[in-house]
Amino acid sequence: MSKISLDVKATPDRCARLLRCLSSSRPCSRPAKNNASRALHFSASARVRAEPAVPPSTSPTSSPPPPPPLPSGNGNGKNTKWRSFLQSLGRVTLITLVTSTGVRRSIRACQLPFDESKKTVVVLGSGWGATSFIRSLDTDDYNVIVVSPKNYFLFTPLLPSVAVGTISPRSIIQSTRYLTRHKKRVVSVVEADAQEIDPVNKTVMVSDTSEIKGQVSTRSIPYDYLVMSVGAEVQTFGIPGVQEHACFMKELHDAEKAQRQFMDCVETAAFPGQSQAEIDRLLHVVVVGGGPTGVELTGELHDFLEDDLRAWYPELAGQIRLTLVEALPSVLPMFSKQLIEYTESTFKDAKIDILTKTMVKGVTPDKVVLQMPDKSIQEMPYGMLVWAGGNKARKVSLDLMAKFPTEQTNRRGIAIDEHLILKGAPGGSIYAIGDCTASQYAPTAQVASQQGAYLARVFKQMARRDALDAQLATTSVPEDIPKLEKQLEKASKLRPFHYSHQGSLAYIGSEKAIADTSIFNGNIASGGVVTYLFWRSVYISTLFSLRNRALVANDWLKVRLFGRDVSRQ
């Protein structure tokens, strides 16, 4: 057979295209003829020569033919789609790993050490006011120590959802150290209770009240500035039996206790042989307090009943009763009249009893004594009683107030001035924010959060004032003195705290909510399903971190798909 030689002028574009065709799993746009019997050879003279393949038996010294191209699938593109999916999945996994590693490394970023030349700020508490203050404070100006019996921040507006299993308890808490590890300077976190405050010597005696204690469990911590944000306790008004027999809705363990007790009542009612009177008592839930907490808890209990208990306890669900007791003429007094009426009509449609102008006079293990609007006394059997009304000052606040008997005359809480300074505090060294104060503002999370942010700005201005004062005392340039004095005078003028009300929200059950929002110096009242979606969006955007938002959204999705868990721990 004669030798066939084919000369092709090889340009760079053609060579690159040929290489792509060889390395690709797809066929070339111009398939070569008789590829099975030909081998391609690239020469330095930029020519491509095709020659017939020599059988291995006739030419043992000849080089083996190149491997055949990868198969292109069955022709319908399934392998190509599968390969694209795997590539996309790999990219997403790589990005996730890199991002998560970057976030975790940022948490461990180096921080400035404790500086003895800086003033020390001791913050008592880890609630709304304290967390807002720490979050906004520039720790480059101060040494900060946080003292709290809880090492986490609790998103209290969603506690009623925890009480019925809509949201997991871990979804609405965030470690305080998550916040402090992102600050410029190291912030010391001490899990302890503040026992006593010495305003003269500027010290705080703290004690470890946890289950496990070390050799040292008490310590005195000095401060230059003290920020009181210890919150408040539940106000029982001295009514006998409330402290011993009622569930509260103040802390995380309160919501968990209410969930366990409610399911205990249901399971006990399902025990064989119970009398009808006992079943009616066990399945009667009484909520005392017509504020947002009491109303939202009642609404969540109604949803739990309708969405889940009717499926799992069909023989008992129709006998569960919900009663809301309020001493004032109406529930939700902070909302507009039309929203109050809308809430009451919604509860009526849901067969929830509302007893207004009704006062609790006593509580026994199985009955609550009520004074009705006509002053008559009635005993109401109950299975679970939830107390959601009123606040009172904690012992550490009362002890501090007792040291200033002339200025601190309000037993409801700490009296403060327009700059949030405790009245009577020597040198203005003690500040108080949040529910531990007695001011013209309601004890809400919104007020405490704004107070904390305001106080952080005040501390920033005070740091600038101190720096200008030191610079003025050491300056040797006479021309700079008037300028520094003017700046110092400006930095010494502190604006008073001004609360900006952003509106009120409350969930009332049946996937309905009410909202009183402030827009352009006016109020807009709304209620219904759309407001319920707005309520959810506001709460999820107000949560502390991206972790909390993801967990709460996941909890809502799980309840929507699978329902609430009715098992009892």
XYZ file of C-alpha atoms in Angstrom:
569
model
C 0.000 0.000 0.000
C 1.364 3.362 -0.902
C 2.095 5.830 1.878
C -0.363 8.707 2.068
C 0.964 12.007 3.397
C -1.337 14.911 4.300
C 0.193 18.309 5.012
C -1.915 20.797 6.988
C -0.745 24.225 7.947
C -1.040 24.346 11.722
C -2.040 27.678 13.158
C -2.172 28.274 16.942
C -5.970 28.529 16.850
C -6.326 25.250 15.033
C -3.932 23.460 17.411
C -5.752 24.770 20.461
C -9.062 23.705 18.996
C -7.748 20.253 18.225
C -6.414 19.866 21.771
C -9.803 20.855 23.202
C -11.511 18.274 21.053
C -9.131 15.565 22.219
C -9.554 16.397 25.928
C -13.326 16.906 25.795
C -15.875 14.158 26.322
C -17.994 15.656 23.567
C -17.289 14.902 19.874
C -15.468 17.529 17.831
C -17.423 19.785 15.613
C -15.383 18.373 12.718
C -14.832 14.644 13.409
C -11.709 13.200 11.778
C -12.163 10.463 9.211
C -10.702 6.991 9.789
C -9.565 7.893 13.345
C -9.379 4.233 14.252
C -6.642 3.605 11.699
C -4.651 6.808 12.081
C -2.456 8.388 14.749
C -1.881 12.099 15.098
C 1.684 13.388 15.393
C 2.707 16.987 16.115
C 6.090 18.005 14.763
C 8.243 21.010 15.539
C 7.886 22.086 11.895
C 4.245 23.017 12.601
C 2.878 20.298 10.320
C 0.365 17.558 11.068
C 0.980 14.215 9.332
C -1.457 11.286 9.253
C -0.134 7.799 8.534
C -1.732 4.354 8.602
C -1.472 2.460 11.863
C 1.014 -0.445 11.893
C -0.179 -3.659 13.564
C 1.750 -4.484 16.745
C 2.764 -7.911 15.382
C 4.490 -6.470 12.320
C 6.290 -3.616 14.103
C 7.191 -4.399 17.706
C 9.103 -1.155 18.084
C 6.179 1.101 17.145
C 4.592 3.291 19.870
C 1.131 2.264 21.203
C -1.867 4.164 19.928
C -3.316 6.924 22.192
C -6.333 6.003 24.397
C -9.731 6.476 22.835
C -11.689 9.581 23.806
C -14.004 9.389 26.827
C -17.519 8.187 26.031
C -20.046 10.940 25.603
C -22.932 9.091 27.269
C -25.986 7.658 25.655
C -26.594 10.677 23.539
C -29.305 12.333 25.619
C -26.976 14.420 27.836
C -27.723 12.632 31.127
C -24.028 12.139 31.976
C -23.309 15.759 31.147
C -26.115 16.953 33.420
C -24.942 14.666 36.217
C -21.371 15.950 35.835
C -22.613 19.557 35.974
C -24.599 18.810 39.114
C -21.566 17.289 40.826
C -19.424 20.269 39.850
C -22.003 22.713 41.209
C -22.309 20.709 44.420
C -18.554 20.726 44.832
C -18.373 24.483 44.356
C -21.130 25.095 46.936
C -19.428 22.767 49.423
C -16.085 24.503 48.934
C -17.610 27.959 49.370
C -19.453 26.806 52.514
C -16.287 25.381 54.053
C -14.269 28.502 53.272
C -16.990 30.817 54.577
C -17.585 28.870 57.778
C -13.865 28.644 58.435
C -13.569 32.399 57.933
C -16.418 33.095 60.359
C -15.005 30.822 63.050
C -11.572 32.381 62.644
C -13.029 35.870 62.968
C -14.506 34.866 66.331
C -11.031 33.869 67.513
C -9.470 37.078 66.231
C -6.886 38.752 68.440
C -8.243 41.363 70.840
C -6.614 44.181 72.720
C -5.603 43.166 76.265
C -6.825 44.681 79.525
C -5.393 48.217 79.810
C -4.835 49.541 83.318
C -4.759 53.114 81.996
C -8.387 52.791 80.837
C -11.434 53.132 83.058
C -13.330 49.980 83.967
C -17.022 49.555 83.231
C -18.868 46.774 85.081
C -22.156 45.691 83.490
C -24.623 43.769 85.648
C -26.965 41.641 83.549
C -27.195 40.088 80.082
C -30.706 41.086 79.016
C -31.957 43.576 76.461
C -30.425 46.685 78.001
C -27.036 45.167 78.828
C -26.709 43.407 75.476
C -27.600 46.547 73.539
C -25.075 48.537 75.585
C -22.238 46.037 75.098
C -23.021 45.684 71.415
C -22.802 49.441 70.807
C -19.969 50.283 73.221
C -16.518 51.032 71.819
C -14.318 48.832 74.020
C -11.237 50.599 72.700
C -12.055 53.313 75.266
C -12.806 51.132 78.323
C -12.134 47.870 80.093
C -15.453 46.010 80.322
C -16.558 43.291 82.751
C -19.957 41.600 82.357
C -21.477 39.949 85.438
C -24.642 37.876 85.051
C -26.058 34.623 86.454
C -26.858 33.682 82.830
C -24.109 33.499 80.239
C -26.538 34.104 77.386
C -28.994 36.600 75.943
C -32.647 35.493 75.828
C -35.081 36.722 73.178
C -38.037 37.008 75.565
C -40.824 37.918 73.050
C -40.786 34.336 71.753
C -41.024 32.641 75.155
C -44.742 31.814 74.631
C -43.780 29.917 71.481
C -41.295 27.857 73.501
C -44.005 27.034 76.061
C -45.983 25.030 73.463
C -43.074 23.597 71.461
C -43.398 25.851 68.427
C -39.788 26.966 68.901
C -36.896 25.097 70.469
C -35.426 26.739 73.602
C -31.935 26.864 72.089
C -33.190 28.812 69.091
C -33.832 32.032 71.056
C -30.681 32.205 73.162
C -27.215 33.384 72.183
C -24.064 33.157 74.267
C -22.824 36.437 75.705
C -19.320 35.447 74.686
C -20.437 35.424 71.064
C -20.913 39.170 71.460
C -17.844 39.896 73.574
C -15.469 37.961 71.309
C -16.218 40.384 68.476
C -15.193 43.488 70.431
C -11.913 45.332 69.952
C -10.758 44.778 73.529
C -11.101 41.682 75.673
C -14.371 41.703 77.622
C -14.396 39.620 80.780
C -17.587 37.568 81.310
C -18.290 36.389 84.869
C -21.198 34.015 85.469
C -22.241 35.125 88.935
C -24.901 36.959 90.925
C -24.290 40.508 92.147
C -24.804 40.342 95.906
C -23.882 43.805 97.137
C -22.821 47.132 95.659
C -20.610 49.582 97.525
C -21.137 52.973 95.826
C -18.569 54.711 98.040
C -15.636 52.383 97.389
C -16.954 51.549 93.914
C -16.943 47.784 94.252
C -19.388 44.968 93.460
C -19.430 41.766 95.494
C -20.330 38.851 93.207
C -20.993 35.218 94.068
C -21.030 32.037 92.019
C -24.507 30.551 92.472
C -24.173 27.717 89.946
C -24.389 24.043 90.846
C -20.636 23.492 90.604
C -18.410 25.813 92.639
C -14.654 26.080 92.828
C -12.415 26.974 95.733
C -13.195 30.639 95.089
C -16.901 31.477 94.703
C -17.084 35.111 95.864
C -15.097 38.114 94.749
C -15.111 41.903 94.928
C -14.836 43.643 91.542
C -13.823 47.331 91.418
C -15.342 49.684 88.870
C -15.151 53.246 87.614
C -18.626 53.089 86.086
C -21.394 50.645 86.957
C -24.264 49.856 84.597
C -27.258 48.270 86.343
C -29.277 46.113 83.965
C -30.391 43.320 86.282
C -34.015 43.280 85.142
C -36.909 42.534 87.466
C -38.688 39.662 89.172
C -42.279 38.544 88.773
C -44.683 40.604 90.863
C -47.073 38.351 92.772
C -48.524 41.196 94.893
C -48.228 39.012 97.952
C -51.165 36.833 96.901
C -50.957 33.563 98.818
C -50.181 30.473 96.769
C -49.021 32.179 93.576
C -45.311 31.631 94.158
C -45.843 27.990 95.110
C -48.395 26.801 92.550
C -48.234 29.046 89.453
C -46.011 28.842 86.387
C -44.325 32.045 85.263
C -43.273 33.304 81.854
C -40.127 35.284 82.668
C -37.151 33.020 82.008
C -36.360 30.138 79.689
C -36.855 27.502 82.369
C -40.329 28.955 83.036
C -41.419 28.256 79.462
C -39.958 24.746 79.585
C -41.728 24.072 82.890
C -45.051 25.274 81.456
C -44.660 22.969 78.455
C -43.956 19.948 80.661
C -46.780 20.746 83.070
C -49.349 21.253 80.316
C -48.542 17.908 78.699
C -48.558 16.307 82.142
C -52.097 17.560 82.649
C -53.192 16.121 79.307
C -51.599 12.725 79.938
C -53.009 12.588 83.457
C -56.470 13.351 82.101
C -56.052 10.435 79.700
C -55.347 8.037 82.570
C -58.096 5.381 82.755
C -60.717 5.826 85.435
C -60.536 9.611 85.861
C -63.861 11.192 86.740
C -65.345 13.740 84.378
C -64.970 16.486 86.997
C -61.281 15.681 87.382
C -60.771 15.612 83.617
C -62.411 19.031 83.319
C -60.112 20.394 86.026
C -56.932 18.942 84.517
C -57.761 20.276 81.064
C -58.500 23.831 82.255
C -55.639 26.292 81.710
C -55.879 29.684 83.454
C -53.606 32.524 82.309
C -53.439 35.529 84.647
C -52.355 38.759 82.978
C -53.873 40.423 79.924
C -50.677 42.012 78.633
C -48.791 40.903 75.502
C -47.205 37.903 77.249
C -50.505 36.538 78.565
C -52.367 37.132 75.298
C -49.634 35.577 73.152
C -49.359 32.537 75.422
C -53.131 32.021 75.243
C -53.018 32.285 71.455
C -50.135 29.797 71.228
C -51.993 27.330 73.464
C -55.051 27.623 71.223
C -52.919 26.872 68.137
C -51.391 23.868 69.885
C -54.864 22.599 70.678
C -56.288 23.059 67.183
C -53.256 22.031 65.130
C -51.894 19.097 67.112
C -53.851 17.945 70.160
C -57.042 17.333 68.183
C -55.114 14.816 66.086
C -53.256 13.069 68.911
C -55.862 13.322 71.688
C -59.226 13.356 69.865
C -61.067 12.104 72.946
C -59.765 14.992 75.116
C -59.183 17.929 72.764
C -62.797 19.064 72.844
C -62.700 19.359 76.630
C -59.623 21.625 76.912
C -60.564 25.111 78.133
C -58.538 28.338 78.086
C -59.345 31.258 80.406
C -57.600 34.639 80.435
C -57.947 36.688 83.639
C -57.231 40.438 83.727
C -57.792 42.896 86.582
C -58.107 45.904 84.254
C -61.223 46.700 82.190
C -59.642 45.289 79.010
C -56.735 43.224 77.774
C -53.765 44.805 75.988
C -54.315 48.322 77.391
C -51.315 49.663 75.451
C -53.070 49.029 72.112
C -55.791 51.054 70.424
C -59.440 50.387 71.216
C -60.218 48.851 67.840
C -57.370 46.339 68.212
C -58.546 45.446 71.715
C -62.004 44.751 70.356
C -60.509 42.745 67.471
C -58.525 40.618 69.942
C -61.536 39.998 72.136
C -63.679 38.983 69.149
C -60.929 36.650 67.896
C -60.706 35.000 71.316
C -64.484 34.678 71.417
C -64.507 32.920 68.046
C -61.785 30.600 69.347
C -63.908 29.855 72.453
C -61.357 31.421 74.801
C -62.922 32.933 77.931
C -61.806 36.454 78.915
C -62.529 37.627 82.459
C -61.801 41.344 82.820
C -62.147 43.380 86.005
C -61.390 40.123 87.809
C -58.754 39.886 90.552
C -56.960 36.847 91.934
C -57.253 36.611 95.708
C -55.589 33.271 96.326
C -54.257 30.095 94.738
C -54.429 26.508 95.982
C -52.931 23.425 94.304
C -56.108 22.855 92.290
C -58.204 26.047 92.534
C -57.788 29.766 91.980
C -59.861 32.151 94.084
C -61.267 35.050 92.015
C -62.982 38.287 92.911
C -65.490 38.904 90.146
C -66.554 42.350 88.852
C -69.541 42.318 91.206
C -67.151 41.733 94.171
C -68.345 38.168 94.615
C -65.783 35.430 95.339
C -65.606 32.323 93.185
C -63.314 29.294 93.152
C -62.232 28.114 89.719
C -60.637 24.640 89.347
C -57.551 24.511 87.113
C -54.957 22.079 85.889
C -52.276 24.648 85.047
C -52.059 28.270 86.163
C -49.716 30.667 84.356
C -48.933 33.982 86.040
C -47.941 36.674 83.520
C -48.579 39.919 85.330
C -46.356 42.583 86.868
C -42.691 43.219 87.730
C -40.933 44.020 90.971
C -37.376 45.056 91.801
C -34.750 42.434 92.597
C -33.012 42.269 95.969
C -29.744 43.743 94.673
C -31.671 46.755 93.347
C -33.595 47.226 96.607
C -30.374 47.030 98.656
C -28.751 49.665 96.459
C -31.797 51.922 96.661
C -31.743 51.655 100.456
C -28.346 53.354 100.476
C -29.918 56.493 98.995
C -33.117 56.848 101.040
C -33.640 60.500 100.135
C -33.412 60.117 96.351
C -34.682 56.544 95.931
C -38.280 56.678 97.123
C -40.015 54.680 94.373
C -40.304 51.050 95.484
C -41.136 49.951 91.945
C -37.525 50.321 90.822
C -34.398 52.486 90.623
C -35.060 56.191 90.091
C -32.916 57.676 87.315
C -32.445 61.117 85.774
C -32.726 62.125 82.122
C -29.212 60.772 81.441
C -30.018 57.365 83.019
C -27.842 58.123 86.052
C -28.996 56.648 89.342
C -30.257 59.513 91.482
C -27.914 60.018 94.407
C -24.982 58.122 92.890
C -21.683 59.768 93.882
C -19.999 61.401 90.905
C -22.543 59.991 88.489
C -20.739 56.644 88.511
C -23.831 54.378 88.504
C -26.245 54.058 85.591
C -29.439 52.001 85.395
C -31.350 50.806 82.336
C -34.142 48.380 81.536
C -36.748 46.790 83.790
C -34.839 47.508 86.997
C -35.662 51.224 86.673
C -38.755 53.170 87.620
C -39.253 55.740 84.867
C -41.990 57.173 82.712
C -41.455 54.424 80.153
C -43.031 50.990 80.087
C -40.771 48.055 81.054
C -40.437 46.661 77.557
C -37.590 45.217 75.504
C -37.852 48.136 73.093
C -37.224 50.690 75.837
C -34.307 48.755 77.340
C -32.660 48.284 73.942
C -32.824 52.002 73.138
C -31.510 52.898 76.584
C -28.520 50.596 76.117
C -27.651 52.061 72.721
C -28.018 55.613 74.070
C -25.780 54.877 77.045
C -23.056 53.490 74.760
C -23.068 56.798 72.859
C -22.836 58.685 76.135
C -19.800 56.633 77.168
C -18.160 57.338 73.821
C -18.698 61.048 74.350
C -17.355 60.851 77.905
C -14.212 59.105 76.644
C -13.680 61.899 74.156
C -14.256 64.468 76.907
C -11.648 62.816 79.142
C -9.155 62.658 76.270
C -9.614 66.353 75.488
C -9.281 67.236 79.158
C -5.977 65.356 79.382
C -4.743 66.916 76.151
C -5.638 70.384 77.398
C -3.728 69.816 80.637
C -0.540 68.743 78.838
C -0.546 71.008 75.789
C 2.379 73.376 75.408
C 1.048 75.294 72.426
C -0.913 78.370 73.575
C -2.633 78.682 70.205
C -4.289 75.251 70.651
C -5.841 76.037 74.015
C -8.930 77.974 72.747
C -9.679 75.253 70.199
C -9.346 72.470 72.779
C -11.503 74.357 75.270
C -14.233 74.755 72.680
C -14.104 71.048 71.826
C -14.136 70.140 75.515
C -17.175 72.311 76.142
C -19.016 70.619 73.283
C -18.069 67.127 74.472
C -19.259 67.919 78.002
C -22.818 68.614 76.872
C -24.708 65.333 77.031
C -28.082 65.023 75.393
C -30.831 63.493 77.528
C -32.353 60.135 76.648
C -35.344 60.275 74.342
C -37.431 57.195 73.686
C -38.742 56.693 70.153
C -41.712 54.360 70.130
C -41.599 52.095 67.075
C -44.956 50.433 67.672
C -46.415 47.416 69.458
C -46.976 43.883 68.202
C -48.830 40.902 69.647
C -49.769 37.455 68.362
C -53.354 36.475 69.186
C -53.501 32.939 67.763
C -55.185 31.427 64.690
C -52.336 32.854 62.580
C -53.473 36.392 63.370
C -51.596 39.264 64.949
C -52.204 42.908 65.797
C -49.894 45.870 65.318
C -49.861 49.489 66.418
C -47.078 51.021 64.342
C -45.820 54.598 64.442
C -45.232 56.186 61.035
C -44.638 59.898 60.414
C -45.841 60.918 63.888
C -49.014 58.892 63.419
C -50.254 55.437 64.359
C -51.459 52.729 62.002
C -53.519 49.937 63.547
C -53.776 46.615 61.733
C -54.748 43.050 62.503
C -55.173 39.730 60.728
C -53.167 37.232 58.730
C -51.092 39.850 56.882
C -50.171 41.429 60.203
C -49.216 37.960 61.431
C -46.703 37.679 58.573
C -45.436 41.159 59.442
C -45.117 40.095 63.095
C -43.006 37.117 62.106
C -40.778 39.168 59.810
C -40.162 41.781 62.519
C -39.306 39.188 65.151
C -36.982 37.196 62.924
C -35.163 40.367 61.856
C -34.828 41.484 65.492
C -33.219 38.221 66.608
C -29.709 38.503 67.931
C -27.677 36.700 65.267
C -27.872 34.927 61.934
C -27.727 31.655 63.861
C -30.879 32.544 65.803
C -32.687 33.612 62.640
C -31.845 30.363 60.888
C -32.879 28.240 63.878
C -36.197 30.023 64.426
C -37.060 29.902 60.729
C -36.225 26.195 60.731
C -38.456 25.636 63.784
C -41.367 27.386 62.082
C -40.837 25.240 58.990
C -40.689 22.020 61.008
C -43.938 22.837 62.804
C -45.592 23.620 59.493
C -44.482 20.313 57.988
C -44.585 17.906 60.933
C -46.494 19.650 63.719
C -45.451 20.199 67.346
C -43.955 17.479 69.479
C -46.379 16.155 72.107
C -43.850 14.004 73.960
C -43.020 14.987 77.534
C -39.512 14.900 78.980
